[in-house]
PDB file of C-alpha atoms in Angstrom:
ATOM      1  CA  MET A 189      -4.051 159.366 106.195  1.00 58.00           C
ATOM      2  CA  LYS A 190      -4.052 159.766 109.968  1.00 59.00           C
ATOM      3  CA  SER A 191      -5.477 156.662 110.965  1.00 68.00           C
ATOM      4  CA  PHE A 192      -2.641 154.788 108.905  1.00 57.00           C
ATOM      5  CA  ARG A 193      -0.143 156.920 110.480  1.00 61.00           C
ATOM      6  CA  VAL A 194      -1.129 155.679 113.847  1.00 56.00           C
ATOM      7  CA  ILE A 195      -1.688 151.971 112.260  1.00 62.00           C
ATOM      8  CA  LEU A 196       2.108 152.404 111.470  1.00 56.00           C
ATOM      9  CA  ILE A 197       3.320 153.688 114.588  1.00 61.00           C
ATOM     10  CA  VAL A 198       1.598 150.794 116.362  1.00 56.00           C
ATOM     11  CA  PHE A 199       2.315 148.692 114.442  1.00 54.00           C
ATOM     12  CA  ILE A 200       6.385 149.138 114.891  1.00 63.00           C
ATOM     13  CA  ILE A 201       5.927 150.276 118.354  1.00 64.00           C
ATOM     14  CA  LEU A 202       4.667 146.199 118.796  1.00 60.00           C
ATOM     15  CA  ILE A 203       7.486 144.594 116.112  1.00 63.00           C
ATOM     16  CA  GLY A 204      10.498 146.719 118.394  1.00 57.00           C
ATOM     17  CA  THR A 205       8.870 145.273 121.645  1.00 55.00           C
ATOM     18  CA  PHE A 206       8.577 142.237 120.349  1.00 54.00           C
ATOM     19  CA  THR A 207      11.920 142.271 118.559  1.00 55.00           C
ATOM     20  CA  PHE A 208      13.269 143.550 122.513  1.00 50.00           C
ATOM     21  CA  CYS A 209      11.677 141.399 124.318  1.00 53.00           C
ATOM     22  CA  LYS A 210      12.601 138.093 122.163  1.00 53.00           C
ATOM     23  CA  PHE A 211      16.516 139.080 122.160  1.00 51.00           C
ATOM     24  CA  PHE A 212      17.342 141.767 125.266  1.00 54.00           C
ATOM     25  CA  VAL A 213      14.692 139.750 127.793  1.00 56.00           C
ATOM     26  CA  GLY A 214      14.980 136.211 129.137  1.00 63.00           C
ATOM     27  CA  VAL A 215      11.967 134.104 130.693  1.00 65.00           C
ATOM     28  CA  GLU A 216      12.755 131.162 132.762  1.00 71.00           C
ATOM     29  CA  ARG A 217      11.062 128.944 134.861  1.00 68.00           C
ATOM     30  CA  ILE A 218      11.884 127.664 138.064  1.00 76.00           C
ATOM     31  CA  ASP A 219      10.300 123.950 139.492  1.00 76.00           C
ATOM     32  CA  ALA A 220       9.851 123.713 142.825  1.00 78.00           C
ATOM     33  CA  GLY A 221      12.291 120.473 142.812  1.00 82.00           C
ATOM     34  CA  CYS A 222      15.016 123.048 141.522  1.00 83.00           C
ATOM     35  CA  VAL A 223      17.008 125.612 143.021  1.00 83.00           C
ATOM     36  CA  GLY A 224      17.725 128.804 140.379  1.00 81.00           C
ATOM     37  CA  ILE A 225      20.742 130.797 140.154  1.00 78.00           C
ATOM     38  CA  LYS A 226      20.722 134.235 139.079  1.00 77.00           C
ATOM     39  CA  VAL A 227      24.511 135.412 137.952  1.00 75.00           C
ATOM     40  CA  ASN A 228      25.440 138.980 137.016  1.00 74.00           C
ATOM     41  CA  LEU A 229      27.184 139.095 133.869  1.00 70.00           C
ATOM     42  CA  VAL A 230      28.698 142.704 134.126  1.00 67.00           C
ATOM     43  CA  GLY A 231      29.184 145.552 136.758  1.00 58.00           C
ATOM     44  CA  ASP A 232      31.425 145.463 139.676  1.00 57.00           C
ATOM     45  CA  ASN A 233      28.561 142.990 141.713  1.00 55.00           C
ATOM     46  CA  ARG A 234      29.311 140.077 139.063  1.00 56.00           C
ATOM     47  CA  GLY A 235      29.209 136.584 140.082  1.00 57.00           C
ATOM     48  CA  VAL A 236      26.703 134.525 142.150  1.00 55.00           C
ATOM     49  CA  ASP A 237      23.792 137.165 143.058  1.00 55.00           C
ATOM     50  CA  ASP A 238      22.492 136.489 147.043  1.00 53.00           C
ATOM     51  CA  ILE A 239      19.156 135.506 145.754  1.00 56.00           C
ATOM     52  CA  THR A 240      18.118 132.481 144.877  1.00 62.00           C
ATOM     53  CA  GLU A 241      14.874 131.745 142.687  1.00 61.00           C
ATOM     54  CA  VAL A 242      13.230 129.719 144.061  1.00 59.00           C
ATOM     55  CA  THR A 243      10.689 128.865 142.423  1.00 62.00           C
ATOM     56  CA  GLY A 244       7.954 130.723 139.428  1.00 64.00           C
ATOM     57  CA  TRP A 245       8.802 133.055 136.524  1.00 69.00           C
ATOM     58  CA  VAL A 246      11.896 134.402 136.043  1.00 67.00           C
ATOM     59  CA  PHE A 247      12.238 137.654 133.816  1.00 63.00           C
ATOM     60  CA  TYR A 248      16.223 138.756 133.710  1.00 60.00           C
ATOM     61  CA  LEU A 249      18.336 140.169 131.130  1.00 63.00           C
ATOM     62  CA  PRO A 250      20.336 138.149 129.201  1.00 68.00           C
ATOM     63  CA  LEU A 251      22.909 141.016 127.446  1.00 67.00           C
ATOM     64  CA  PHE A 252      23.615 141.453 131.803  1.00 71.00           C
ATOM     65  CA  THR A 253      22.299 138.020 133.625  1.00 75.00           C
ATOM     66  CA  GLN A 254      22.027 134.433 132.871  1.00 75.00           C
ATOM     67  CA  ILE A 255      19.953 131.969 135.380  1.00 78.00           C
ATOM     68  CA  HIS A 256      21.353 128.412 135.800  1.00 78.00           C
ATOM     69  CA  GLU A 257      18.947 125.671 137.361  1.00 83.00           C
ATOM     70  CA  PHE A 258      19.816 122.633 139.543  1.00 86.00           C
ATOM     71  CA  PRO A 259      17.946 120.120 140.598  1.00 89.00           C
ATOM     72  CA  THR A 260      17.352 119.591 143.906  1.00 88.00           C
ATOM     73  CA  PHE A 261      15.757 116.087 143.332  1.00 91.00           C
ATOM     74  CA  THR A 262      17.942 111.918 143.289  1.00 93.00           C
ATOM     75  CA  GLN A 263      20.361 112.307 139.858  1.00 94.00           C
ATOM     76  CA  VAL A 264      21.435 108.916 138.968  1.00 95.00           C
ATOM     77  CA  LYS A 265      24.844 108.627 136.783  1.00 95.00           C
ATOM     78  CA  ASP A 266      25.953 105.953 134.620  1.00 95.00           C
ATOM     79  CA  TYR A 267      29.615 106.064 134.514  1.00 95.00           C
ATOM     80  CA  THR A 268      31.932 105.035 131.190  1.00 94.00           C
ATOM     81  CA  PRO A 269      33.984 101.979 133.173  1.00 95.00           C
ATOM     82  CA  PHE A 270      37.467 102.391 133.575  1.00 95.00           C
ATOM     83  CA  TYR A 271      40.837 100.848 135.504  1.00 93.00           C
ATOM     84  CA  VAL A 272      42.109 101.060 138.950  1.00 93.00           C
ATOM     85  CA  ASN A 273      44.780  98.048 139.670  1.00 93.00           C
ATOM     86  CA  ALA A 274      44.832  95.980 142.565  1.00 91.00           C
ATOM     87  CA  LYS A 275      48.268  96.313 144.900  1.00 91.00           C
ATOM     88  CA  ASP A 276      49.572  93.725 143.574  1.00 86.00           C
ATOM     89  CA  GLY A 277      49.277  94.916 139.868  1.00 86.00           C
ATOM     90  CA  SER A 278      46.152  93.509 138.582  1.00 87.00           C
ATOM     91  CA  GLU A 279      44.229  95.582 136.489  1.00 90.00           C
ATOM     92  CA  PHE A 280      40.348  94.973 137.848  1.00 92.00           C
ATOM     93  CA  THR A 281      37.329  97.090 135.382  1.00 92.00           C
ATOM     94  CA  VAL A 282      35.297  99.946 137.278  1.00 94.00           C
ATOM     95  CA  ASP A 283      31.235 100.782 135.515  1.00 95.00           C
ATOM     96  CA  PRO A 284      30.055 102.075 139.050  1.00 95.00           C
ATOM     97  CA  THR A 285      27.132 104.304 138.631  1.00 95.00           C
ATOM     98  CA  PHE A 286      25.894 107.025 140.925  1.00 96.00           C
ATOM     99  CA  SER A 287      23.343 108.015 142.442  1.00 96.00           C
ATOM    100  CA  TYR A 288      23.523 111.589 144.475  1.00 96.00           C
ATOM    101  CA  TYR A 289      21.380 115.086 144.729  1.00 94.00           C
ATOM    102  CA  VAL A 290      22.127 118.829 145.613  1.00 93.00           C
ATOM    103  CA  ASN A 291      22.353 119.934 148.849  1.00 92.00           C
ATOM    104  CA  ARG A 292      19.426 123.624 147.661  1.00 86.00           C
ATOM    105  CA  GLU A 293      21.498 125.371 150.566  1.00 86.00           C
ATOM    106  CA  LEU A 294      24.850 124.957 149.099  1.00 88.00           C
ATOM    107  CA  VAL A 295      23.704 124.744 145.085  1.00 87.00           C
ATOM    108  CA  PRO A 296      25.457 129.266 145.385  1.00 84.00           C
ATOM    109  CA  GLN A 297      28.573 128.149 147.351  1.00 84.00           C
ATOM    110  CA  MET A 298      28.892 125.561 144.974  1.00 86.00           C
ATOM    111  CA  PHE A 299      27.907 128.284 141.549  1.00 84.00           C
ATOM    112  CA  ARG A 300      30.565 130.819 143.555  1.00 81.00           C
ATOM    113  CA  GLN A 301      33.340 127.835 143.198  1.00 86.00           C
ATOM    114  CA  TYR A 302      32.932 125.241 140.763  1.00 86.00           C
ATOM    115  CA  ARG A 303      31.002 127.843 137.512  1.00 82.00           C
ATOM    116  CA  ARG A 304      29.718 125.120 135.560  1.00 85.00           C
ATOM    117  CA  SER A 305      26.108 123.033 135.559  1.00 85.00           C
ATOM    118  CA  LEU A 306      25.353 120.656 137.237  1.00 89.00           C
ATOM    119  CA  GLY A 307      26.177 118.177 133.825  1.00 90.00           C
ATOM    120  CA  GLU A 308      29.303 119.993 133.819  1.00 92.00           C
ATOM    121  CA  LEU A 309      30.112 119.219 136.864  1.00 93.00           C
ATOM    122  CA  GLU A 310      28.996 115.389 136.702  1.00 94.00           C
ATOM    123  CA  ASN A 311      31.059 114.730 134.158  1.00 94.00           C
ATOM    124  CA  GLY A 312      34.116 116.971 136.409  1.00 94.00           C
ATOM    125  CA  TYR A 313      34.146 116.528 138.842  1.00 95.00           C
ATOM    126  CA  ILE A 314      32.244 114.276 140.382  1.00 95.00           C
ATOM    127  CA  ARG A 315      34.150 111.283 137.926  1.00 96.00           C
ATOM    128  CA  ASN A 316      37.624 112.857 139.395  1.00 95.00           C
ATOM    129  CA  VAL A 317      36.520 112.668 142.789  1.00 96.00           C
ATOM    130  CA  ILE A 318      34.770 108.651 141.508  1.00 96.00           C
ATOM    131  CA  MET A 319      37.730 107.581 139.496  1.00 96.00           C
ATOM    132  CA  ASP A 320      40.431 108.462 142.068  1.00 95.00           C
ATOM    133  CA  SER A 321      38.525 107.746 145.560  1.00 95.00           C
ATOM    134  CA  TYR A 322      38.800 103.753 143.692  1.00 96.00           C
ATOM    135  CA  ARG A 323      41.225 104.089 143.267  1.00 95.00           C
ATOM    136  CA  ILE A 324      43.901 105.182 146.143  1.00 95.00           C
ATOM    137  CA  VAL A 325      41.299 102.222 147.799  1.00 95.00           C
ATOM    138  CA  ALA A 326      42.091 100.077 145.268  1.00 94.00           C
ATOM    139  CA  ASN A 327      45.198 100.416 145.818  1.00 94.00           C
ATOM    140  CA  GLN A 328      44.958  98.923 149.572  1.00 93.00           C
ATOM    141  CA  PHE A 329      44.189  95.664 148.390  1.00 92.00           C
ATOM    142  CA  PRO A 330      45.679  92.510 146.887  1.00 90.00           C
ATOM    143  CA  SER A 331      44.332  91.104 144.050  1.00 86.00           C
ATOM    144  CA  ASP A 332      42.601  87.941 146.234  1.00 82.00           C
ATOM    145  CA  SER A 333      41.387  90.274 148.990  1.00 85.00           C
ATOM    146  CA  LEU A 334      39.776  92.928 146.725  1.00 86.00           C
ATOM    147  CA  ILE A 335      37.563  89.552 145.073  1.00 82.00           C
ATOM    148  CA  SER A 336      36.593  87.432 148.456  1.00 82.00           C
ATOM    149  CA  ASN A 337      36.181  91.439 150.982  1.00 88.00           C
ATOM    150  CA  ARG A 338      34.293  93.143 148.405  1.00 88.00           C
ATOM    151  CA  GLN A 339      32.542  94.325 150.552  1.00 90.00           C
ATOM    152  CA  GLU A 340      35.047  96.353 152.526  1.00 93.00           C
ATOM    153  CA  PHE A 341      36.118  97.662 149.177  1.00 93.00           C
ATOM    154  CA  GLU A 342      32.802  98.951 148.345  1.00 93.00           C
ATOM    155  CA  LEU A 343      32.488 100.603 152.122  1.00 94.00           C
ATOM    156  CA  ALA A 344      36.310 102.026 151.662  1.00 95.00           C
ATOM    157  CA  VAL A 345      35.513 103.558 148.497  1.00 95.00           C
ATOM    158  CA  GLN A 346      31.831 104.899 149.911  1.00 95.00           C
ATOM    159  CA  LYS A 347      33.652 106.173 153.052  1.00 94.00           C
ATOM    160  CA  MET A 348      36.227 108.566 151.113  1.00 95.00           C
ATOM    161  CA  LEU A 349      33.209 109.705 148.592  1.00 94.00           C
ATOM    162  CA  ILE A 350      30.823 110.443 151.671  1.00 94.00           C
ATOM    163  CA  ASP A 351      34.001 112.225 153.408  1.00 93.00           C
ATOM    164  CA  GLU A 352      34.223 114.491 149.389  1.00 93.00           C
ATOM    165  CA  LEU A 353      31.486 115.079 148.027  1.00 94.00           C
ATOM    166  CA  ASN A 354      29.033 116.348 150.355  1.00 92.00           C
ATOM    167  CA  ASP A 355      31.585 118.847 151.950  1.00 89.00           C
ATOM    168  CA  GLU A 356      30.924 120.410 148.588  1.00 91.00           C
ATOM    169  CA  GLY A 357      27.146 120.415 148.706  1.00 92.00           C
ATOM    170  CA  PHE A 358      26.522 116.799 146.309  1.00 95.00           C
ATOM    171  CA  ILE A 359      24.964 114.636 149.611  1.00 95.00           C
ATOM    172  CA  PHE A 360      25.944 110.693 148.719  1.00 94.00           C
ATOM    173  CA  GLN A 361      22.646 108.002 147.895  1.00 94.00           C
ATOM    174  CA  GLN A 362      24.370 104.819 146.002  1.00 93.00           C
ATOM    175  CA  LEU A 363      26.996 103.767 144.461  1.00 93.00           C
ATOM    176  CA  THR A 364      27.292 100.364 142.843  1.00 92.00           C
ATOM    177  CA  SER A 365      30.471  98.663 141.728  1.00 91.00           C
ATOM    178  CA  ASN A 366      30.402  96.334 139.108  1.00 90.00           C
ATOM    179  CA  ILE A 367      33.837  95.877 139.424  1.00 89.00           C
ATOM    180  CA  THR A 368      35.126  93.184 136.995  1.00 87.00           C
ATOM    181  CA  ALA A 369      38.284  91.194 137.673  1.00 81.00           C
ATOM    182  CA  PRO A 370      41.144  90.223 134.624  1.00 78.00           C
ATOM    183  CA  GLN A 371      39.953  87.167 133.297  1.00 69.00           C
ATOM    184  CA  SER A 372      43.595  85.562 133.931  1.00 66.00           C
ATOM    185  CA  LEU A 373      42.989  86.248 137.786  1.00 64.00           C
ATOM    186  CA  LYS A 374      39.317  84.815 137.259  1.00 62.00           C
ATOM    187  CA  ASP A 375      40.693  80.956 135.423  1.00 65.00           C
ATOM    188  CA  ALA A 376      43.354  80.834 138.512  1.00 62.00           C
ATOM    189  CA  ILE A 377      41.114  81.402 140.472  1.00 62.00           C
ATOM    190  CA  ASP A 378      38.857  78.458 139.019  1.00 62.00           C
ATOM    191  CA  ALA A 379      41.484  76.051 138.637  1.00 64.00           C
ATOM    192  CA  LYS A 380      42.521  77.128 142.764  1.00 66.00           C
ATOM    193  CA  ASN A 381      38.943  76.457 143.792  1.00 65.00           C
ATOM    194  CA  ARG A 382      38.518  72.967 141.256  1.00 66.00           C
ATOM    195  CA  THR A 383      41.706  71.838 143.957  1.00 69.00           C
ATOM    196  CA  THR A 384      40.341  72.633 146.854  1.00 67.00           C
ATOM    197  CA  GLN A 385      36.619  70.525 145.182  1.00 70.00           C
ATOM    198  CA  GLU A 386      39.094  67.163 143.992  1.00 64.00           C
ATOM    199  CA  ALA A 387      40.519  67.440 147.494  1.00 67.00           C
ATOM    200  CA  TYR A 388      37.400  67.884 149.173  1.00 70.00           C
ATOM    201  CA  GLN A 389      36.198  65.185 147.426  1.00 69.00           C
ATOM    202  CA  ALA A 390      39.044  62.447 147.755  1.00 66.00           C
ATOM    203  CA  GLU A 391      39.319  63.499 151.718  1.00 74.00           C
ATOM    204  CA  ASN A 392      35.980  62.714 151.795  1.00 73.00           C
ATOM    205  CA  LYS A 393      36.244  59.261 150.340  1.00 72.00           C
ATOM    206  CA  LEU A 394      39.379  58.416 152.110  1.00 71.00           C
ATOM    207  CA  ARG A 395      37.256  59.374 154.810  1.00 77.00           C
ATOM    208  CA  GLN A 396      34.356  57.010 153.568  1.00 77.00           C
ATOM    209  CA  ALA A 397      37.111  53.891 153.092  1.00 70.00           C
ATOM    210  CA  GLU A 398      38.481  54.325 156.658  1.00 75.00           C
ATOM    211  CA  ALA A 399      34.749  53.949 157.718  1.00 75.00           C
ATOM    212  CA  GLU A 400      33.704  51.796 155.720  1.00 75.00           C
ATOM    213  CA  ALA A 401      36.540  49.408 156.470  1.00 72.00           C
ATOM    214  CA  LYS A 402      36.061  50.168 160.719  1.00 78.00           C
ATOM    215  CA  ALA A 403      33.149  49.101 160.228  1.00 73.00           C
ATOM    216  CA  LYS A 404      34.226  45.530 159.171  1.00 76.00           C
ATOM    217  CA  ILE A 405      36.515  45.358 161.077  1.00 76.00           C
ATOM    218  CA  ILE A 406      34.022  45.669 164.119  1.00 78.00           C
ATOM    219  CA  ALA A 407      31.661  43.079 162.493  1.00 75.00           C
ATOM    220  CA  ALA A 408      34.220  40.831 161.748  1.00 72.00           C
ATOM    221  CA  GLU A 409      35.513  41.086 165.703  1.00 74.00           C
ATOM    222  CA  ALA A 410      31.174  40.528 166.411  1.00 71.00           C
ATOM    223  CA  GLU A 411      30.874  37.756 164.699  1.00 70.00           C
ATOM    224  CA  LYS A 412      34.815  36.163 166.191  1.00 70.00           C
ATOM    225  CA  LYS A 413      32.643  36.932 169.669  1.00 70.00           C
ATOM    226  CA  VAL A 414      29.323  35.111 168.786  1.00 62.00           C
ATOM    227  CA  ASN A 415      31.400  32.312 167.955  1.00 64.00           C
ATOM    228  CA  GLU A 416      33.926  31.515 170.986  1.00 64.00           C
ATOM    229  CA  LEU A 417      30.640  32.807 173.075  1.00 61.00           C
ATOM    230  CA  LYS A 418      28.804  29.750 171.064  1.00 60.00           C
ATOM    231  CA  SER A 419      31.926  27.179 171.232  1.00 62.00           C
ATOM    232  CA  SER A 420      32.195  27.581 175.074  1.00 62.00           C
ATOM    233  CA  ALA A 421      27.858  26.918 175.712  1.00 57.00           C
ATOM    234  CA  LEU A 422      28.072  23.906 173.812  1.00 55.00           C
ATOM    235  CA  THR A 423      29.127  21.300 177.311  1.00 61.00           C
ATOM    236  CA  PRO A 424      29.202  17.760 176.497  1.00 63.00           C
ATOM    237  CA  LEU A 425      25.104  18.281 178.953  1.00 56.00           C
ATOM    238  CA  ILE A 426      24.204  20.464 176.205  1.00 59.00           C
ATOM    239  CA  ILE A 427      25.112  18.500 173.661  1.00 60.00           C
ATOM    240  CA  GLN A 428      24.028  15.520 173.926  1.00 62.00           C
ATOM    241  CA  GLN A 429      20.654  17.239 174.675  1.00 61.00           C
ATOM    242  CA  MET A 430      20.799  18.338 170.948  1.00 62.00           C
ATOM    243  CA  TYR A 431      20.693  14.797 170.219  1.00 60.00           C
ATOM    244  CA  ILE A 432      18.285  13.256 172.070  1.00 62.00           C
ATOM    245  CA  GLU A 433      16.168  16.996 170.957  1.00 62.00           C
ATOM    246  CA  LYS A 434      17.117  15.993 167.528  1.00 61.00           C
ATOM    247  CA  TRP A 435      16.548  11.984 167.692  1.00 58.00           C
ATOM    248  CA  ASP A 436      13.147  10.235 166.684  1.00 60.00           C
ATOM    249  CA  GLY A 437      13.118   7.696 168.786  1.00 60.00           C
ATOM    250  CA  LYS A 438      13.863   4.436 166.119  1.00 63.00           C
ATOM    251  CA  LEU A 439      17.204   2.490 166.996  1.00 58.00           C
ATOM    252  CA  PRO A 440      18.871   1.245 163.704  1.00 58.00           C
ATOM    253  CA  GLN A 441      18.047  -2.187 162.849  1.00 59.00           C
ATOM    254  CA  TYR A 442      21.350  -3.259 162.437  1.00 56.00           C
ATOM    255  CA  GLY A 443      24.974  -2.824 164.611  1.00 52.00           C
ATOM    256  CA  GLU A 444      25.287  -1.774 168.047  1.00 58.00           C
ATOM    257  CA  VAL A 445      22.742   0.029 169.540  1.00 53.00           C
ATOM    258  CA  PRO A 446      23.909   3.834 171.280  1.00 56.00           C
ATOM    259  CA  LYS A 447      23.848   4.567 173.790  1.00 56.00           C
ATOM    260  CA  LEU A 448      21.608   7.762 174.310  1.00 51.00           C
ATOM    261  CA  PHE A 449      23.294   8.396 177.736  1.00 51.00           C
ATOM    262  CA  ARG A 450      26.967   8.766 178.618  1.00 52.00           C
ATOM    263  CA  ASP A 451      28.804   9.076 182.013  1.00 52.00           C
ATOM    264  CA  VAL A 452      30.025  12.482 181.421  1.00 48.00           C
ATOM    265  CA  SER A 453      30.521  12.856 185.017  1.00 50.00           C
ATOM    266  CA  ASN A 454      34.207  13.723 185.479  1.00 51.00           C
ATOM    267  CA  LYS A 455      35.509  10.861 187.233  1.00 48.00           C
TER     268      LYS A 455
END
């Protein structure tokens, strides 16, 4: 009977310990690529504690303490598309993908200021900064300039993001805008390009025709000069020599015998 009591007491103690640990004791494992923040929920020291749990197992009391884990390796966030307006009012679509990492030294300050998890900050603060940067910079570019100077536009957005986010502990790595112009602007640009191409082709044809005409004129002038030279070279002596060279040596049987040599001297 006594042994039964001992077993019952031990069982009750184990159940109580298990229940207490389950509901009143928490355990978190902070990975090497993360920073753990220990937050006091009660007492005069409520807020971010001076101790930052870097790695390993962390035991805490959930009723009095919270542990927040911030990854410090590269994060890639693909945001939902939104609209921005160019300087002349044209509406462009931006579908950004943003990659960054967290400065582990500023994690306590970051949490103290925003009191949000990293996922909440991505969908809140960071998203708002990205949208505002695109809208401010896009409003400085006319539509055609925004399209033709896209690299300059993206560099301006990136600079604004770096200036805003780096001081808060979010280190900029890469930004892909995937910006799309409105269909009406695309059609206008295509029509302009077609007109320019057609004008260029017509100009090329005109130049080709002019070149062909000049070539013909040059050829005709050359032929004319050749004929003039031939005509000036056909003196009576040359004509007589050509006649002799072509004569077969036979005299005509009837009629007057032609004179093979004529007096071509000037009298």
